XYZ file of C-alpha atoms in Angstrom:
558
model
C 178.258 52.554 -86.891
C 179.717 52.748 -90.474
C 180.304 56.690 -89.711
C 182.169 55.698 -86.454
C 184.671 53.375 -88.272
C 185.471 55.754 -90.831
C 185.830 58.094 -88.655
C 189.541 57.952 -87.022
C 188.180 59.858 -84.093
C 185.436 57.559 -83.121
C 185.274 55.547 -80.268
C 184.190 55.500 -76.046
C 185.067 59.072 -75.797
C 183.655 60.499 -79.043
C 180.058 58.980 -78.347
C 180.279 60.121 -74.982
C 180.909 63.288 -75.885
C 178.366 63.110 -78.274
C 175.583 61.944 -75.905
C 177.099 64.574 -73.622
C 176.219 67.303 -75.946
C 172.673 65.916 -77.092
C 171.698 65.981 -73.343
C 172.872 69.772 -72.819
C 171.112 70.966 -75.449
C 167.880 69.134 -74.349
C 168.611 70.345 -71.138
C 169.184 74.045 -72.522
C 166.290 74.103 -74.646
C 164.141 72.857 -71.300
C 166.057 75.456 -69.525
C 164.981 78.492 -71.345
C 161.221 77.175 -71.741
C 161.199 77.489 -67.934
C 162.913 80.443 -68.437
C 160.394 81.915 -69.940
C 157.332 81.006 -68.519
C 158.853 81.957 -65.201
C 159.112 85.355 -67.093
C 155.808 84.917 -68.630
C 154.458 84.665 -65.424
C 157.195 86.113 -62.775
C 154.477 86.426 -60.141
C 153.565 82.883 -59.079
C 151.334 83.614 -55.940
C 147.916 83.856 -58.190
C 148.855 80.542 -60.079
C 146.103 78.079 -60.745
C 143.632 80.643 -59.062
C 143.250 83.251 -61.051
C 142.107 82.973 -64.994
C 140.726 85.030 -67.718
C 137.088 85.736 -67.631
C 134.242 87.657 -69.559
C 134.726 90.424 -66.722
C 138.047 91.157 -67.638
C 137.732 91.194 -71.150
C 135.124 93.721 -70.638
C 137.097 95.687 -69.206
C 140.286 95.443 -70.825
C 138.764 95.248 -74.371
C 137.227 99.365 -74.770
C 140.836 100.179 -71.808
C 143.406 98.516 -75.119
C 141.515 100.473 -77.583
C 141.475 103.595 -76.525
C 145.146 103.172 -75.758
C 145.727 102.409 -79.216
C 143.628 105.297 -80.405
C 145.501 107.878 -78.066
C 148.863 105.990 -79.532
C 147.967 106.902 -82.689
C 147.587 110.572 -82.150
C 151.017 110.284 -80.237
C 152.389 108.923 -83.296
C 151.527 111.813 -85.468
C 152.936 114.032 -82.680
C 156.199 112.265 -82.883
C 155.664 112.612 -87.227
C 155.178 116.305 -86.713
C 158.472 116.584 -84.870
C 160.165 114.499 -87.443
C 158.859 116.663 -90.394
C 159.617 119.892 -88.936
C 163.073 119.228 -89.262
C 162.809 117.069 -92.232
C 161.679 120.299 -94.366
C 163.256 122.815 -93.082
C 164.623 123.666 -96.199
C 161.007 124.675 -97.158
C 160.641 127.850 -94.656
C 161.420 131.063 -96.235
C 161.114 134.080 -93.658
C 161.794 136.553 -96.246
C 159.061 138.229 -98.648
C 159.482 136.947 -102.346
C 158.901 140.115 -103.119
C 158.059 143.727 -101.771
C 155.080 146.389 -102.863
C 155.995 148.936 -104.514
C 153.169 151.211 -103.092
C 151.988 150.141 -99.922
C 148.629 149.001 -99.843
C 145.515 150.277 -97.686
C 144.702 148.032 -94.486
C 142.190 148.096 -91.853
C 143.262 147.348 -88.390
C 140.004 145.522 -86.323
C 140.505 145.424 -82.781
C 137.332 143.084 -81.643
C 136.364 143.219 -77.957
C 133.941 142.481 -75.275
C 134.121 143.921 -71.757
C 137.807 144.551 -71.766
C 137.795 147.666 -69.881
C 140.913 147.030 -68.164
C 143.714 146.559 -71.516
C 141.424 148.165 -74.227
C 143.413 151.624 -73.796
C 147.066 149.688 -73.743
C 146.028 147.817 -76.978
C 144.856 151.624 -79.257
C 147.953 152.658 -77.713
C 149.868 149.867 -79.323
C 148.323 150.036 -82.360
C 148.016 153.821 -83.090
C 151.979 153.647 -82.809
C 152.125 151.378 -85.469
C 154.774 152.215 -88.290
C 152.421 152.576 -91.120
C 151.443 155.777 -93.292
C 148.374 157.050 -91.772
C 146.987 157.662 -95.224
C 146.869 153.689 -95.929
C 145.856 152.938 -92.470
C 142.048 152.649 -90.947
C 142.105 151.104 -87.522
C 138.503 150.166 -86.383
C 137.084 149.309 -82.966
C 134.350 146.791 -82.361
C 133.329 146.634 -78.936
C 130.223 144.226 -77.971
C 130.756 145.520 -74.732
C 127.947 145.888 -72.023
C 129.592 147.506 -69.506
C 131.651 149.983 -68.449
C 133.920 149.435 -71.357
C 131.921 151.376 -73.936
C 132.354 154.394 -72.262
C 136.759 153.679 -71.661
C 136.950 152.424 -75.237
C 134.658 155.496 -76.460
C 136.534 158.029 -74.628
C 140.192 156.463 -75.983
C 139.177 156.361 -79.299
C 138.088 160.090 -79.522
C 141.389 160.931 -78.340
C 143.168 159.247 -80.154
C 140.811 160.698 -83.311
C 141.780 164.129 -82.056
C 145.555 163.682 -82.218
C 144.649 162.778 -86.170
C 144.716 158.981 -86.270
C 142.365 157.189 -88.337
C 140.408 155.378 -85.967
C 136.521 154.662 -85.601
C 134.444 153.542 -82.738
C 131.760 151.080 -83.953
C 129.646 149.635 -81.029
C 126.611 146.914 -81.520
C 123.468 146.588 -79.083
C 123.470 143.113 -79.628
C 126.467 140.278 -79.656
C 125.021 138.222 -82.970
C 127.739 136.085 -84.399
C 129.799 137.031 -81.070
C 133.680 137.830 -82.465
C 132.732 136.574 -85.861
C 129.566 138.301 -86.128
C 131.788 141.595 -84.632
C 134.481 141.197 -87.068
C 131.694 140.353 -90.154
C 130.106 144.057 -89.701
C 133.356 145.625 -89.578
C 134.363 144.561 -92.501
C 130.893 145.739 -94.070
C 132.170 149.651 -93.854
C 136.345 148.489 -94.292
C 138.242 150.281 -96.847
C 141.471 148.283 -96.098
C 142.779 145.182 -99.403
C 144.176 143.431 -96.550
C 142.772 143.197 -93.094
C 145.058 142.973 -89.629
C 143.036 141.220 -86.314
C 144.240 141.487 -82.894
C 142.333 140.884 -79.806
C 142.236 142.901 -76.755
C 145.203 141.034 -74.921
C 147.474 141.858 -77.593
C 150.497 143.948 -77.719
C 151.999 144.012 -81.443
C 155.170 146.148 -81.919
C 155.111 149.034 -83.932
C 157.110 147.407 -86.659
C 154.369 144.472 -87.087
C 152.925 145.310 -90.156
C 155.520 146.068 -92.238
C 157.779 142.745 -91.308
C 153.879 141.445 -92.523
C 151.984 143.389 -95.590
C 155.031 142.360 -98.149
C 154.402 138.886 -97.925
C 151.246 139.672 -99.786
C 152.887 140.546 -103.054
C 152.743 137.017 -103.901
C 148.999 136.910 -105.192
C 148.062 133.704 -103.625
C 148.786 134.691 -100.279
C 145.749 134.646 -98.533
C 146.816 134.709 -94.711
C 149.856 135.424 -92.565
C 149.794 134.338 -89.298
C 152.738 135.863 -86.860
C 153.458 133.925 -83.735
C 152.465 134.660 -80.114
C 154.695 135.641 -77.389
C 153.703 136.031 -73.533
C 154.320 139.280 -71.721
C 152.981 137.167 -68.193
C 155.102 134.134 -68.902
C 156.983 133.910 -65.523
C 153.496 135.174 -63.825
C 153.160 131.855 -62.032
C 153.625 128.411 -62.550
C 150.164 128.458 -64.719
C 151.391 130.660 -66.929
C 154.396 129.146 -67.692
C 152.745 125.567 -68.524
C 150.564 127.646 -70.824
C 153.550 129.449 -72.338
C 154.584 126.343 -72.969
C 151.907 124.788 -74.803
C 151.168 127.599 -77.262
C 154.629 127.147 -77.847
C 154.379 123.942 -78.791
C 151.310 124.532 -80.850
C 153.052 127.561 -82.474
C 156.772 125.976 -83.044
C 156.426 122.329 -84.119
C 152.168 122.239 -85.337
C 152.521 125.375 -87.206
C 156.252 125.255 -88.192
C 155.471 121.026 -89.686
C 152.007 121.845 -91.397
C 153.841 124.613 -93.389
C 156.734 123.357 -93.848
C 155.077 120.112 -95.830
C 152.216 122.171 -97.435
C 149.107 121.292 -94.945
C 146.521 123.272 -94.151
C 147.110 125.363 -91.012
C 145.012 127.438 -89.397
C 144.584 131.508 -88.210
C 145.139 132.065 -84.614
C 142.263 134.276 -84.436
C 144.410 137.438 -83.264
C 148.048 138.562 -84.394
C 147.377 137.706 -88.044
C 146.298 139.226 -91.699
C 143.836 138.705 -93.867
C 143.847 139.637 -97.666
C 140.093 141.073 -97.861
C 139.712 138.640 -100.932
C 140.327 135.298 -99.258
C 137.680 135.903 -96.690
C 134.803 136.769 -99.137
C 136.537 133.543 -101.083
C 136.280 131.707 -98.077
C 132.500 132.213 -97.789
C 133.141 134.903 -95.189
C 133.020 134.991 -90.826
C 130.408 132.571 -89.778
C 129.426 132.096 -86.395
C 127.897 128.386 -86.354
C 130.978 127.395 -84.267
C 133.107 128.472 -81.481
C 136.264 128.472 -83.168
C 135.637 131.012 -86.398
C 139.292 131.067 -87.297
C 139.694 127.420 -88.056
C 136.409 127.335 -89.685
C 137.523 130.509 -92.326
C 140.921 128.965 -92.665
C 140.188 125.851 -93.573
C 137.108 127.113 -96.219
C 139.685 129.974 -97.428
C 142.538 127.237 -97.918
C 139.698 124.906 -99.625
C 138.638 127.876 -102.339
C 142.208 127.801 -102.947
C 144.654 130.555 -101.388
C 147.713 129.748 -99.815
C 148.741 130.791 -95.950
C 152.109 131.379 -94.216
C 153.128 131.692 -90.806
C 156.173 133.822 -90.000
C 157.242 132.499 -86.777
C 160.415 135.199 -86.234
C 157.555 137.446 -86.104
C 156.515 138.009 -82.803
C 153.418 139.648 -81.062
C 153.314 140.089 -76.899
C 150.031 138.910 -75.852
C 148.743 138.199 -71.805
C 148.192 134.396 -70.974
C 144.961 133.950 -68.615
C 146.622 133.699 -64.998
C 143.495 132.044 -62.856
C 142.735 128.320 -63.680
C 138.623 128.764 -64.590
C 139.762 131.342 -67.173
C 142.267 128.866 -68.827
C 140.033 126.402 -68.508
C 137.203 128.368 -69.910
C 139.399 129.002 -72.620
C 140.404 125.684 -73.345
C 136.808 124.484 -73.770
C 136.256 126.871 -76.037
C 138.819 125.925 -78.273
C 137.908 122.440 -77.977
C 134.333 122.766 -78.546
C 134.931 124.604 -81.702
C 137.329 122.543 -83.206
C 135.328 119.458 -82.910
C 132.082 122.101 -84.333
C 134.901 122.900 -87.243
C 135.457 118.676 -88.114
C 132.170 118.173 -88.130
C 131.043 121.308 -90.250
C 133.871 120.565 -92.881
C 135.396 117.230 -92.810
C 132.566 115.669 -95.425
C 133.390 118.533 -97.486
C 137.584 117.652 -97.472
C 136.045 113.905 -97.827
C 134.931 114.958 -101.148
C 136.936 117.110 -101.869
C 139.636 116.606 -104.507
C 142.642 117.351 -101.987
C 145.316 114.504 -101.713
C 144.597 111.680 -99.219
C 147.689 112.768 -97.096
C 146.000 115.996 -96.357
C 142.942 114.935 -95.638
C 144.353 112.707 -93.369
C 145.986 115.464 -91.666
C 142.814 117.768 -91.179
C 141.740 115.021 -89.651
C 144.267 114.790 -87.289
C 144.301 118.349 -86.753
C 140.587 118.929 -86.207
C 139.742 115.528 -84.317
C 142.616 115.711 -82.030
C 140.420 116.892 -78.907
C 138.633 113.547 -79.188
C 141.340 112.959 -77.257
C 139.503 114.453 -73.779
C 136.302 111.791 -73.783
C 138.701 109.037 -74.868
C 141.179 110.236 -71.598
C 137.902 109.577 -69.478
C 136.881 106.194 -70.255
C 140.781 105.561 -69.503
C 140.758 106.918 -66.528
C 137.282 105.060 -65.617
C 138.684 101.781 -66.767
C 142.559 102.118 -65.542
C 142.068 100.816 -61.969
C 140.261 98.409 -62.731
C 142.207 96.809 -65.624
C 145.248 97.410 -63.660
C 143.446 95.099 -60.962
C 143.057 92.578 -63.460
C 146.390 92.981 -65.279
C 147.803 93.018 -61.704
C 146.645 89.361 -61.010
C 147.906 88.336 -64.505
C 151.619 89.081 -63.849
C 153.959 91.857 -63.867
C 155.247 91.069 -66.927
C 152.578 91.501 -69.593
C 152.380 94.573 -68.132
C 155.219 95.827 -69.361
C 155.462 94.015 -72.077
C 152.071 96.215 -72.882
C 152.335 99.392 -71.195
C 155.957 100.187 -72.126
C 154.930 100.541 -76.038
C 151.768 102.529 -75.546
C 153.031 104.922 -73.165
C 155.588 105.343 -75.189
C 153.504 106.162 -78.728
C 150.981 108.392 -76.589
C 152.326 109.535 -73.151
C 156.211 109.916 -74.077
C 155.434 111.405 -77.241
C 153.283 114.540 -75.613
C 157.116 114.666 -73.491
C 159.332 114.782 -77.219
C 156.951 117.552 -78.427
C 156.819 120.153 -75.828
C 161.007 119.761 -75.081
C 161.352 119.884 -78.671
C 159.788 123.262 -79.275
C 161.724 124.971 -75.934
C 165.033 123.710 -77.556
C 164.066 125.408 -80.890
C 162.881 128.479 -79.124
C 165.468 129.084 -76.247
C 168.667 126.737 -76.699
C 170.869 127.953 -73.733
C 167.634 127.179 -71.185
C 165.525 124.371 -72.750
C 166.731 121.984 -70.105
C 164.665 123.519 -67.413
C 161.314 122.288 -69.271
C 162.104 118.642 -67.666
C 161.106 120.659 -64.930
C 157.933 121.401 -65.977
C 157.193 118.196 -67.628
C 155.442 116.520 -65.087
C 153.092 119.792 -64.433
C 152.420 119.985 -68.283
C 151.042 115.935 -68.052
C 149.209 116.631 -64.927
C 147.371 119.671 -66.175
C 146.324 118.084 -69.476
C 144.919 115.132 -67.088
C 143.164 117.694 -65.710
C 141.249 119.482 -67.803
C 139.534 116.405 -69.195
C 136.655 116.998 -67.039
C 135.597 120.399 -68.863
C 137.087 119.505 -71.820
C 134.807 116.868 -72.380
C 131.802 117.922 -71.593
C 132.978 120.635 -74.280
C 133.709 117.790 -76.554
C 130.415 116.171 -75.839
C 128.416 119.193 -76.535
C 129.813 119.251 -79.994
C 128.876 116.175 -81.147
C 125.524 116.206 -79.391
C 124.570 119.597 -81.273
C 124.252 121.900 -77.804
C 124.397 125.371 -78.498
C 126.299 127.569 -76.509
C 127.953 131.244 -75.913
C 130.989 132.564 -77.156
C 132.515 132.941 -73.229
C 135.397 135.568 -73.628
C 138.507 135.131 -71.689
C 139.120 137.416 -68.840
C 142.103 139.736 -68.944
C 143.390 141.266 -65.976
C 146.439 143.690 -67.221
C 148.912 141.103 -64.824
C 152.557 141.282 -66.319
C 154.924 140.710 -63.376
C 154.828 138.396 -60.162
C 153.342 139.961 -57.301
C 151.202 142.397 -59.318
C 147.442 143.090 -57.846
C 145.230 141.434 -60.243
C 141.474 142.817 -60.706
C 140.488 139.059 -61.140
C 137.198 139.623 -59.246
C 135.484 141.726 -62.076
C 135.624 139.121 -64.625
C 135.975 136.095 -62.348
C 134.233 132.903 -63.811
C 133.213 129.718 -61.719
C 132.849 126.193 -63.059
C 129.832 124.855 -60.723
C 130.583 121.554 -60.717
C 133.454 120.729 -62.087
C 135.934 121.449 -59.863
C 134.424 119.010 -57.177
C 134.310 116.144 -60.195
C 138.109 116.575 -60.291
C 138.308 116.558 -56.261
C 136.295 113.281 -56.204
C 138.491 111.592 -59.224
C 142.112 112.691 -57.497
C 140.753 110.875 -54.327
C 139.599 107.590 -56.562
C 143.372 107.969 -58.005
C 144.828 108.161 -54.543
C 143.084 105.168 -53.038
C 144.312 103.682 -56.485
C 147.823 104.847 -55.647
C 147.419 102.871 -51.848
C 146.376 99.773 -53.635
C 149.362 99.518 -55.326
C 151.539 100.148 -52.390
C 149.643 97.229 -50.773
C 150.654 94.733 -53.518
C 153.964 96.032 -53.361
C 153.226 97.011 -57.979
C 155.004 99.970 -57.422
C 155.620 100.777 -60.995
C 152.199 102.276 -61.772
C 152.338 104.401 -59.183
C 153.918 107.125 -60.549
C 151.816 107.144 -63.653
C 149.133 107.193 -61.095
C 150.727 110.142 -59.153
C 150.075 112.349 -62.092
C 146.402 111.530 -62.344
C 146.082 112.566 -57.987
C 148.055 115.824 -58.759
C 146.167 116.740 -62.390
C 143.010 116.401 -60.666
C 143.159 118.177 -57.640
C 145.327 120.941 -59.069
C 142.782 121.900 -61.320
C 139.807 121.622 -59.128
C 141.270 123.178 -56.259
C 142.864 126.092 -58.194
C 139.664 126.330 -59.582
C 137.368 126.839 -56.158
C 140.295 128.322 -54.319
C 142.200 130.844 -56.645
C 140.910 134.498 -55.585
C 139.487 133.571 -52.416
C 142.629 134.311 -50.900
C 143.002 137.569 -53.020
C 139.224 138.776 -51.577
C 140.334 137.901 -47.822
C 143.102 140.173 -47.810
C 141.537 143.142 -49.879
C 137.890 142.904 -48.695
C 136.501 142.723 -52.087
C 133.012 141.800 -52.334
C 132.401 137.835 -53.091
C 129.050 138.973 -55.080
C 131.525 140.690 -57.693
C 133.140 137.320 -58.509
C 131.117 136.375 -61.223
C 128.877 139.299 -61.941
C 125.760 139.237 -64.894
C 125.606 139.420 -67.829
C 129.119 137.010 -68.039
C 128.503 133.138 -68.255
C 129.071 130.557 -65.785
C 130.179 127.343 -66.057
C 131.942 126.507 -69.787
């Protein structure tokens, strides 16, 4: 009362206004708690029937966590594309310095029933820009059929014409590529040592844009990048163009960049003789031989570079059991690798940030087994999430697909804009197919995954190469052709569960999972039924014999 008689504005009016103003804010402050729990819970029709149970945390529990985990590994996708550009002031593509003689190097050309490119690869290499004097190209073919006798018969000609090539064949396949590559180097003569498998086409200019990167004496490995000579073959070869580019561009290009380990390809790089023996030489307890010698060669303490402006034509695989064949094998063995070596960088004296990163790098197929509890739980959390309200959904999803599924999107666009900036915009394109077929090739992936950390044995399966360059070209797929057994039928069955999925949605009218869902119907089925369909047409309409299709003494199944 005092305050309203001082005040020369008190009186009826003032205090109504005052009351006036007291009341709207109550009234606003009721207004947006209603608000908000209309938002909270935008979908009224379950209310007061439906509550959180034991069931539902069961399943939502393990379906959060292994979101999170695959967010994390998106994360560090998103850091690699950060740091590539961060430290691009790092990359040097020239040589610090140049040899004044050139040194001697051995050329190994490892191989196992490649009877079809064997003669286009020696043809390659024997053109090679290299005094013949320094240069000792040797062929180790595991082969046990037809091959020995092409490869034999290429290589003495070649011999003839005065090239300094040698044959060197083995009864047996111990240590597969790394045991091959191991007893080649037993008889070298070569300092430095260049690898390229039997797909590979490198330019004659290859080795010297390569050898004077070794004048710096800690130079242990260069590693040149791949390019596709089948990269418009199909639609499969283009999605696999793309992620080796990825792999090669933005994994490569950020490792290097910030001084992380990376790791030889395998083919299309060279060796000085010195960090191998350093590196405790080839071993062949796991699938993936390359990663296993880079990381022990980087560990004794040599230093790698990748030269990505160097390229080297190789042939993607152009049937989907050969990819996926492929794929397995690389997964298996990288999972072998982090368990052969990651105690080892655990003790190791290496900085915490780079042990952190080999773990990234070697762990990152984890990835596959973690994809297939997601897709066993993501129906039926989405039931229960359903019931729960649109919202949370969102308010959920939205951040996790955008840390895992979004991130796999910024990392494949990223490395077509570095590689071709006039056409890059066409990978949105492809985007969809790239998600779809990484869905699908959890199924063999997995059990690839699985077999690693369970301890199971298995072969060194090859990948198939069928001499295919251009579209319409007659492959001679049925050779070599693999088959998956089961597999392919697995995938069938789980793009029918994601389809009845997709018409449970419809029905509840939650149509913004469904396109998420979409990509789980088309990864599935496009995998399995390129997988038990992709030749069959090819032996219809040239007769070819369905016995040849997977002949002995190749593997089946992955």
């Amino acid at each position: 009362m005092l305050a309203d008689c001082l005040n020369p504005f008190a009186g009826p009016a003032s205090g109504l206004a005052r009351h006036a103003t007291s009341f709207l804010a109550l009234a606003s402050q009721n207004g947006l708690r209603q608000f908000l729990r209309s938002q909270q819970y935008a979908d009224q029709t379950f209310h007061g029937l439906y509550h959180w149970n034991w069931f539902d945390l069961a399943l939502l529990i393990p379906y959060f966590i292994v979101m999170i985990i695959l967010s994390i590994y998106g994360v560090h996708r998103y850091t690699m594309c950060y740091q590539y550009f961060k430290y691009r002031k790092n990359y040097n593509p020239n040589p610090v310095g140049h040899f004044e003689e050139l040194p001697r190097v051995t050329i190994q050309l490892p191989m196992f029933n490649e009877q079809f490119v064997i003669d286009r690869l020696i043809e390659a290499v024997c053109a090679m820009e290299y005094p013949r004097e320094k240069l000792e190209i040797q062929v180790l073919d595991d082969s046990t059929d037809e091959t020995q006798q092409v490869a034999a018969d290429i290589v003495a000609r070649y011999k003839a014409l005065g090239h300094p090539i040698e044959y060197i064949h083995r009864t047996n396949r111990h240590g597969f590529k790394a045991g091959a590559l191991d007893e080649g180097l037993n008889v070298a003569k070569g300092e430095f040592v260049a690898i390229f498998d039997a797909d590979f086409v490198p330019p004659p200019d290859w080795i010297m844009k390569v050898i004077h990167h070794f004048a710096e004496p800690d130079v242990g490995m260069v590693q040149t990048r791949w390019t596709h000579l089948n990269r418009d073959y199909s639609l499969l070869t283009q999605i696999e163009a793309i992620l080796l580019d990825a792999h090669f561009v933005i994994e490569h290009g950020s490792r290097v960049r910030t001084g992380e380990f990376f790791n030889f390809n395998g083919t299309a790089g060279m060796w000085r003789r010195k960090a191998i023996s350093d590196g405790g030489g080839w071993q062949h307890d796991t699938l993936t031989e390359d990663t296993d010698l880079s990381y022990r060669s980087q560990m004794a303490g040599w230093r790698f570079k990748y030269l990505p402006e160097v390229e080297c034509p190789s042939e993607l695989p152009i049937e989907m059991t050969a990819f996926k064949t492929q794929q397995a094998r690389w997964a298996k063995g990288l999972i072998q690798v982090s368990i052969k070596l990651l105690p080892t960088i655990f003790k190791s004296g290496m900085s915490r940030k780079r042990k952190i990163e080999s773990v990234y790098h070697l762990t990152a197929n984890l990835s596959y087994p973690l994809m297939v509890v997601m897709t066993a739980l993501l129906v039926p959390s989405m039931i229960c999430r359903f019931y729960q309200g649109w919202f949370q959904m969102l308010l959920i999803d939205v951040p996790l697909f955008t840390a895992s599924t979004l991130s796999i999107a910024v990392f494949y666009v990223l490395s077509q804009r570095i590689l071709f900036p006039k056409t890059w915009m066409r990978t949105f394109l492809y985007l969809p197919f790239i998600m779809a077929l990484g869905i699908g090739l959890t199924v063999t992936n997995t059990k690839a995954v699985m077999e690693a950390l369970f301890g199971v044995q298995s072969a060194f399966v090859r990948t198939p190469k069928f001499r295919v360059t251009k579209k319409g070209e007659k492959s001679q797929a049925a050779k070599y052709r693999k088959r998956l057994m089961l597999a392919p039928w697995i995938e069938l069955a789980l793009g029918a569960w994601f389809m009845l999925a997709i018409l449970y949605t419809f029905s509840n009218h939650n149509y913004f999972t469904a396109p998420f869902l979409i990509l789980f119907v088309v990864g599935y089925w496009y995998t399995g039924l390129m997988s038990l369909l992709q030749g069959r047409f090819e032996r219809w309409r040239t007769g070819a014999n369905p016995e040849e299709s997977s002949p002995k003494p190749f593997p089946v199944g992955v």
